[in-house]
XYZ file of C-alpha atoms in Angstrom:
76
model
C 30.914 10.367 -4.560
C 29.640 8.818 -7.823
C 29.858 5.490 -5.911
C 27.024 6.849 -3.370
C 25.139 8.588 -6.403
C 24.914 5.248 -8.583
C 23.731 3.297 -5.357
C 20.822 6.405 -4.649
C 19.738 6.138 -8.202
C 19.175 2.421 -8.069
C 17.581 2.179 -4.824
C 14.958 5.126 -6.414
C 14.589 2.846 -9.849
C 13.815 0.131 -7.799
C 11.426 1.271 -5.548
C 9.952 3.102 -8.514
C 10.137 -0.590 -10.343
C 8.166 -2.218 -7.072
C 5.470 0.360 -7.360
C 4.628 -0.125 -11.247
C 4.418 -4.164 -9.756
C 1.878 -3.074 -7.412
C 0.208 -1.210 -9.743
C -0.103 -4.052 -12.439
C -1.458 -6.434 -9.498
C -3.991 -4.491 -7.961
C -5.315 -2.954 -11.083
C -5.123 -5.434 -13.245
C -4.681 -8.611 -11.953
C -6.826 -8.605 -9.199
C -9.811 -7.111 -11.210
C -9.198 -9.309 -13.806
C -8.798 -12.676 -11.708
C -12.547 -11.389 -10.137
C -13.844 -11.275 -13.582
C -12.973 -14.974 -14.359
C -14.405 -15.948 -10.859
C -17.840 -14.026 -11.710
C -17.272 -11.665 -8.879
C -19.777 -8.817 -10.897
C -22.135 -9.554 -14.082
C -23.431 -6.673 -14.954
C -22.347 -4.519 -18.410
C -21.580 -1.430 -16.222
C -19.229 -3.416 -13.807
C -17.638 -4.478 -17.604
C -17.122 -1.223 -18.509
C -15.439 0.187 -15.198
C -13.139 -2.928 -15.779
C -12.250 -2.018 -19.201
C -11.564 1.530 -18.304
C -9.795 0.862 -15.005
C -7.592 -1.848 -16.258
C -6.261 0.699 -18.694
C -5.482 2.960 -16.600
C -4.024 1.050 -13.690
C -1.772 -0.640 -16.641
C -1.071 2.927 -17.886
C 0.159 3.925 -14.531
C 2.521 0.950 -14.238
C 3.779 1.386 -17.377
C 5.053 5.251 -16.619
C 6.265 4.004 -12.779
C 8.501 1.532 -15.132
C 9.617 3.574 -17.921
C 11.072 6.485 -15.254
C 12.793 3.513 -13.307
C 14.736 2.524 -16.810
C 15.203 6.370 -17.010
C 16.609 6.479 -13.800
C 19.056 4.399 -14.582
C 19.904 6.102 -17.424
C 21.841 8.514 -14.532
C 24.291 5.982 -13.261
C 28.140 7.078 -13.295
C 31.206 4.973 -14.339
């Protein structure tokens, strides 16, 4: 049973792993990589990217802290 219970709980870290990824690439990397390409000049566009950034990083952060914490659960 633990067998089945350690292979659930990784599955669930790494899908939880994949989706703090996605998070860092589509709110920060892409906004970022349009920044250095001039995509948007002006000082509110700057600001959005600032705040946005931070929390798109925030949120990938938590998705990857609860996939090391659900691996904390894994059996011997």
């Amino acid at each position: 049973m633990s067998l089945i219970l350690n292979e659930t709980l990784k599955l669930q870290a790494n899908a939880l792993d994949r989706a703090s990824t996605a998070c860092l690439t589509v709110g920060v990397l892409a906004p970022g990589a349009a920044t250095v390409y001039s995509v948007t000049d002006s000082e509110i566009a700057a600001w959005v990217f600032i705040l946005g950034t931070a929390i798109w990083f925030f949120a990938a952060l938590v998705l990857h802290l609860a996939a090391r914490r659900t691996l904390k659960g894994l059996q011997s």
